[in-house]
Amino acid sequence: MRKFECDEAEVKEAIERVVQRTMNMDFTWNWSCGVAYYGICKAWEVTGNQEYIDFLVKWVDEYLELGLPPMMVNACAMGHTMITLHEATGDSKYLELALMKAEYLRNDAIRFGDGVFQHTVSSKNDFPEQAWADTLFMAAYFLLRLGFKLDKQEYIDDALKQFYWHEEYLQDMKTNLFYHAWDNVKQSHLSGIYWGRANAWAAYTMAQAYKMLNPFMPMWMQIGGALGDQLSALVRLQTSDGLWRTVLNDETSYEETSASAGIAAAMVINGHPMHQNAMASAYKGILANIDEDGSVRNVSAGTAVMYTVDDYKIISKKRVQGWGQGLTLAYLAALLQNKELVSKI
């Protein structure tokens, strides 16, 4: 086994292509935009390209003039961009927007059980007492980032509570994979599918959270254990093309790039020495799905908790999606933020 190596110049060139394509997409203030622009923020972190920040500032400021939509859990994904814009510009209005979203989560977001965020995609009560893996990125990871940025323990504690319960509800202790969702009313995982992108949301956010914690925090060991077990299962489900399928354990299910990018990013951040070959294979597979114009291909459309495995397998993957662009940028940025894995060849 050789240590995984990639070309830093090649990674930066891919980042530039994907960012430029993403900046030419039309978004609303919602989760798709939140993931896409999170990716641009990560791109700025590793390249320092001021054009990326200037674009985000212009877009956000114009949207603020139009007025923001009603609050919901999924749209709190835009809070990630607000954190980065405050760090990049020092303008307090972006921090105020992040705080507004955090206070909504703390005080107004629908919860069930022991304070678990209910997955919501609008201002309505969309999925009563359902927990989805998506919420780890849209809300829990955002709240954790802001909590550490501002040293607000109540944000950190609430975020870690979300990680605790989403793992309790969603991670299967036999396979160590994550289910798409949990229905607390029906006391079931509904169709019981190990959806690829759900596992990406879980793996990526746990990898990031684990780096933010320390061994004196009880959740440090819990998140580390959950992530380690999950990645151990996922590395054995990687296809010969270096990717992961939209239904992870179904060989008739198509390979899906956004899930692959999120999972591969988690592997890079986690840095297990025995995952070198898997990381090298994922690198080739993900780059092969980035067009010359920066479009990330083979990304499944927005996916509710479907009734059957066959329903997941026919979700369209022909369009360019914000979450595909954003997760791919998060992956490429992770390569450069973990320098021990990157060398010029």
PDB file of N, CA and C in Angstrom, residues 302-341:
ATOM      1  N   GLY A 302     -32.901  16.048  -5.348  1.00  0.00           N
ATOM      2  CA  GLY A 302     -33.398  16.049  -3.982  1.00  0.00           C
ATOM      3  C   GLY A 302     -34.249  14.821  -3.734  1.00  0.00           C
ATOM      4  N   THR A 303     -34.023  14.170  -2.606  1.00  0.00           N
ATOM      5  CA  THR A 303     -34.606  12.848  -2.380  1.00  0.00           C
ATOM      6  C   THR A 303     -35.297  12.781  -1.024  1.00  0.00           C
ATOM      7  N   ALA A 304     -36.604  12.609  -1.063  1.00  0.00           N
ATOM      8  CA  ALA A 304     -37.350  12.339   0.163  1.00  0.00           C
ATOM      9  C   ALA A 304     -37.079  10.903   0.597  1.00  0.00           C
ATOM     10  N   VAL A 305     -37.595  10.509   1.756  1.00  0.00           N
ATOM     11  CA  VAL A 305     -37.475   9.119   2.186  1.00  0.00           C
ATOM     12  C   VAL A 305     -38.435   8.301   1.315  1.00  0.00           C
ATOM     13  N   MET A 306     -37.892   7.607   0.347  1.00  0.00           N
ATOM     14  CA  MET A 306     -38.714   6.908  -0.627  1.00  0.00           C
ATOM     15  C   MET A 306     -39.325   5.643  -0.033  1.00  0.00           C
ATOM     16  N   TYR A 307     -40.336   5.137  -0.713  1.00  0.00           N
ATOM     17  CA  TYR A 307     -41.059   3.971  -0.198  1.00  0.00           C
ATOM     18  C   TYR A 307     -40.270   2.671  -0.348  1.00  0.00           C
ATOM     19  N   THR A 308     -39.550   2.542  -1.463  1.00  0.00           N
ATOM     20  CA  THR A 308     -38.844   1.289  -1.741  1.00  0.00           C
ATOM     21  C   THR A 308     -37.444   1.580  -2.250  1.00  0.00           C
ATOM     22  N   VAL A 309     -36.606   0.552  -2.259  1.00  0.00           N
ATOM     23  CA  VAL A 309     -35.257   0.702  -2.786  1.00  0.00           C
ATOM     24  C   VAL A 309     -35.286   1.036  -4.266  1.00  0.00           C
ATOM     25  N   ASP A 310     -36.251   0.494  -4.995  1.00  0.00           N
ATOM     26  CA  ASP A 310     -36.345   0.788  -6.422  1.00  0.00           C
ATOM     27  C   ASP A 310     -36.658   2.252  -6.678  1.00  0.00           C
ATOM     28  N   ASP A 311     -37.388   2.885  -5.767  1.00  0.00           N
ATOM     29  CA  ASP A 311     -37.685   4.313  -5.921  1.00  0.00           C
ATOM     30  C   ASP A 311     -36.407   5.148  -5.852  1.00  0.00           C
ATOM     31  N   TYR A 312     -35.489   4.782  -4.968  1.00  0.00           N
ATOM     32  CA  TYR A 312     -34.210   5.499  -4.884  1.00  0.00           C
ATOM     33  C   TYR A 312     -33.412   5.341  -6.169  1.00  0.00           C
ATOM     34  N   LYS A 313     -33.499   4.183  -6.774  1.00  0.00           N
ATOM     35  CA  LYS A 313     -32.665   3.865  -7.934  1.00  0.00           C
ATOM     36  C   LYS A 313     -33.097   4.588  -9.203  1.00  0.00           C
ATOM     37  N   ILE A 314     -34.307   5.172  -9.196  1.00  0.00           N
ATOM     38  CA  ILE A 314     -34.755   5.890 -10.391  1.00  0.00           C
ATOM     39  C   ILE A 314     -34.797   7.405 -10.185  1.00  0.00           C
ATOM     40  N   ILE A 315     -34.292   7.882  -9.036  1.00  0.00           N
ATOM     41  CA  ILE A 315     -34.153   9.327  -8.855  1.00  0.00           C
ATOM     42  C   ILE A 315     -33.212   9.866  -9.928  1.00  0.00           C
ATOM     43  N   SER A 316     -33.601  10.935 -10.589  1.00  0.00           N
ATOM     44  CA  SER A 316     -32.813  11.485 -11.686  1.00  0.00           C
ATOM     45  C   SER A 316     -31.443  11.960 -11.219  1.00  0.00           C
ATOM     46  N   LYS A 317     -30.459  11.767 -12.074  1.00  0.00           N
ATOM     47  CA  LYS A 317     -29.099  12.244 -11.796  1.00  0.00           C
ATOM     48  C   LYS A 317     -28.532  13.021 -12.978  1.00  0.00           C
ATOM     49  N   LYS A 318     -29.404  13.582 -13.797  1.00  0.00           N
ATOM     50  CA  LYS A 318     -28.917  14.214 -15.018  1.00  0.00           C
ATOM     51  C   LYS A 318     -28.610  15.704 -14.871  1.00  0.00           C
ATOM     52  N   ARG A 319     -29.097  16.351 -13.802  1.00  0.00           N
ATOM     53  CA  ARG A 319     -28.928  17.802 -13.681  1.00  0.00           C
ATOM     54  C   ARG A 319     -27.780  18.161 -12.734  1.00  0.00           C
ATOM     55  N   VAL A 320     -27.268  19.361 -12.914  1.00  0.00           N
ATOM     56  CA  VAL A 320     -26.245  19.888 -12.005  1.00  0.00           C
ATOM     57  C   VAL A 320     -26.954  20.402 -10.758  1.00  0.00           C
ATOM     58  N   GLN A 321     -26.507  19.974  -9.601  1.00  0.00           N
ATOM     59  CA  GLN A 321     -27.173  20.296  -8.335  1.00  0.00           C
ATOM     60  C   GLN A 321     -26.229  21.049  -7.408  1.00  0.00           C
ATOM     61  N   GLY A 322     -26.802  21.964  -6.620  1.00  0.00           N
ATOM     62  CA  GLY A 322     -25.990  22.745  -5.690  1.00  0.00           C
ATOM     63  C   GLY A 322     -25.253  21.884  -4.682  1.00  0.00           C
ATOM     64  N   TRP A 323     -25.912  20.839  -4.196  1.00  0.00           N
ATOM     65  CA  TRP A 323     -25.270  19.992  -3.193  1.00  0.00           C
ATOM     66  C   TRP A 323     -24.147  19.154  -3.812  1.00  0.00           C
ATOM     67  N   GLY A 324     -24.253  18.845  -5.092  1.00  0.00           N
ATOM     68  CA  GLY A 324     -23.157  18.154  -5.752  1.00  0.00           C
ATOM     69  C   GLY A 324     -21.942  19.046  -5.897  1.00  0.00           C
ATOM     70  N   GLN A 325     -22.182  20.312  -6.291  1.00  0.00           N
ATOM     71  CA  GLN A 325     -21.087  21.273  -6.404  1.00  0.00           C
ATOM     72  C   GLN A 325     -20.444  21.517  -5.040  1.00  0.00           C
ATOM     73  N   GLY A 326     -21.287  21.736  -4.018  1.00  0.00           N
ATOM     74  CA  GLY A 326     -20.776  22.080  -2.701  1.00  0.00           C
ATOM     75  C   GLY A 326     -20.007  20.960  -2.039  1.00  0.00           C
ATOM     76  N   LEU A 327     -20.529  19.737  -2.096  1.00  0.00           N
ATOM     77  CA  LEU A 327     -19.834  18.621  -1.466  1.00  0.00           C
ATOM     78  C   LEU A 327     -18.537  18.286  -2.203  1.00  0.00           C
ATOM     79  N   THR A 328     -18.532  18.469  -3.522  1.00  0.00           N
ATOM     80  CA  THR A 328     -17.298  18.242  -4.268  1.00  0.00           C
ATOM     81  C   THR A 328     -16.247  19.274  -3.885  1.00  0.00           C
ATOM     82  N   LEU A 329     -16.650  20.534  -3.732  1.00  0.00           N
ATOM     83  CA  LEU A 329     -15.706  21.557  -3.274  1.00  0.00           C
ATOM     84  C   LEU A 329     -15.219  21.272  -1.854  1.00  0.00           C
ATOM     85  N   ALA A 330     -16.116  20.799  -0.999  1.00  0.00           N
ATOM     86  CA  ALA A 330     -15.700  20.447   0.364  1.00  0.00           C
ATOM     87  C   ALA A 330     -14.656  19.334   0.330  1.00  0.00           C
ATOM     88  N   TYR A 331     -14.828  18.385  -0.577  1.00  0.00           N
ATOM     89  CA  TYR A 331     -13.850  17.301  -0.733  1.00  0.00           C
ATOM     90  C   TYR A 331     -12.508  17.838  -1.230  1.00  0.00           C
ATOM     91  N   LEU A 332     -12.535  18.637  -2.283  1.00  0.00           N
ATOM     92  CA  LEU A 332     -11.293  19.174  -2.834  1.00  0.00           C
ATOM     93  C   LEU A 332     -10.570  20.042  -1.813  1.00  0.00           C
ATOM     94  N   ALA A 333     -11.335  20.833  -1.057  1.00  0.00           N
ATOM     95  CA  ALA A 333     -10.722  21.658  -0.016  1.00  0.00           C
ATOM     96  C   ALA A 333     -10.105  20.801   1.078  1.00  0.00           C
ATOM     97  N   ALA A 334     -10.768  19.701   1.415  1.00  0.00           N
ATOM     98  CA  ALA A 334     -10.239  18.807   2.452  1.00  0.00           C
ATOM     99  C   ALA A 334      -8.876  18.255   2.055  1.00  0.00           C
ATOM    100  N   LEU A 335      -8.681  18.002   0.758  1.00  0.00           N
ATOM    101  CA  LEU A 335      -7.381  17.516   0.298  1.00  0.00           C
ATOM    102  C   LEU A 335      -6.273  18.516   0.616  1.00  0.00           C
ATOM    103  N   LEU A 336      -6.578  19.807   0.437  1.00  0.00           N
ATOM    104  CA  LEU A 336      -5.561  20.836   0.663  1.00  0.00           C
ATOM    105  C   LEU A 336      -5.429  21.211   2.133  1.00  0.00           C
ATOM    106  N   GLN A 337      -6.469  20.950   2.918  1.00  0.00           N
ATOM    107  CA  GLN A 337      -6.399  21.278   4.345  1.00  0.00           C
ATOM    108  C   GLN A 337      -5.778  20.151   5.165  1.00  0.00           C
ATOM    109  N   ASN A 338      -5.476  19.048   4.502  1.00  0.00           N
ATOM    110  CA  ASN A 338      -4.800  17.937   5.165  1.00  0.00           C
ATOM    111  C   ASN A 338      -3.495  17.685   4.409  1.00  0.00           C
ATOM    112  N   LYS A 339      -2.560  18.554   4.649  1.00  0.00           N
ATOM    113  CA  LYS A 339      -1.349  18.629   3.829  1.00  0.00           C
ATOM    114  C   LYS A 339      -0.550  17.325   3.831  1.00  0.00           C
ATOM    115  N   GLU A 340      -0.680  16.517   4.880  1.00  0.00           N
ATOM    116  CA  GLU A 340       0.099  15.291   4.918  1.00  0.00           C
ATOM    117  C   GLU A 340      -0.339  14.304   3.837  1.00  0.00           C
ATOM    118  N   LEU A 341      -1.495  14.575   3.219  1.00  0.00           N
ATOM    119  CA  LEU A 341      -1.984  13.705   2.155  1.00  0.00           C
ATOM    120  C   LEU A 341      -1.730  14.275   0.774  1.00  0.00           C
TER     121      LEU A 341
END
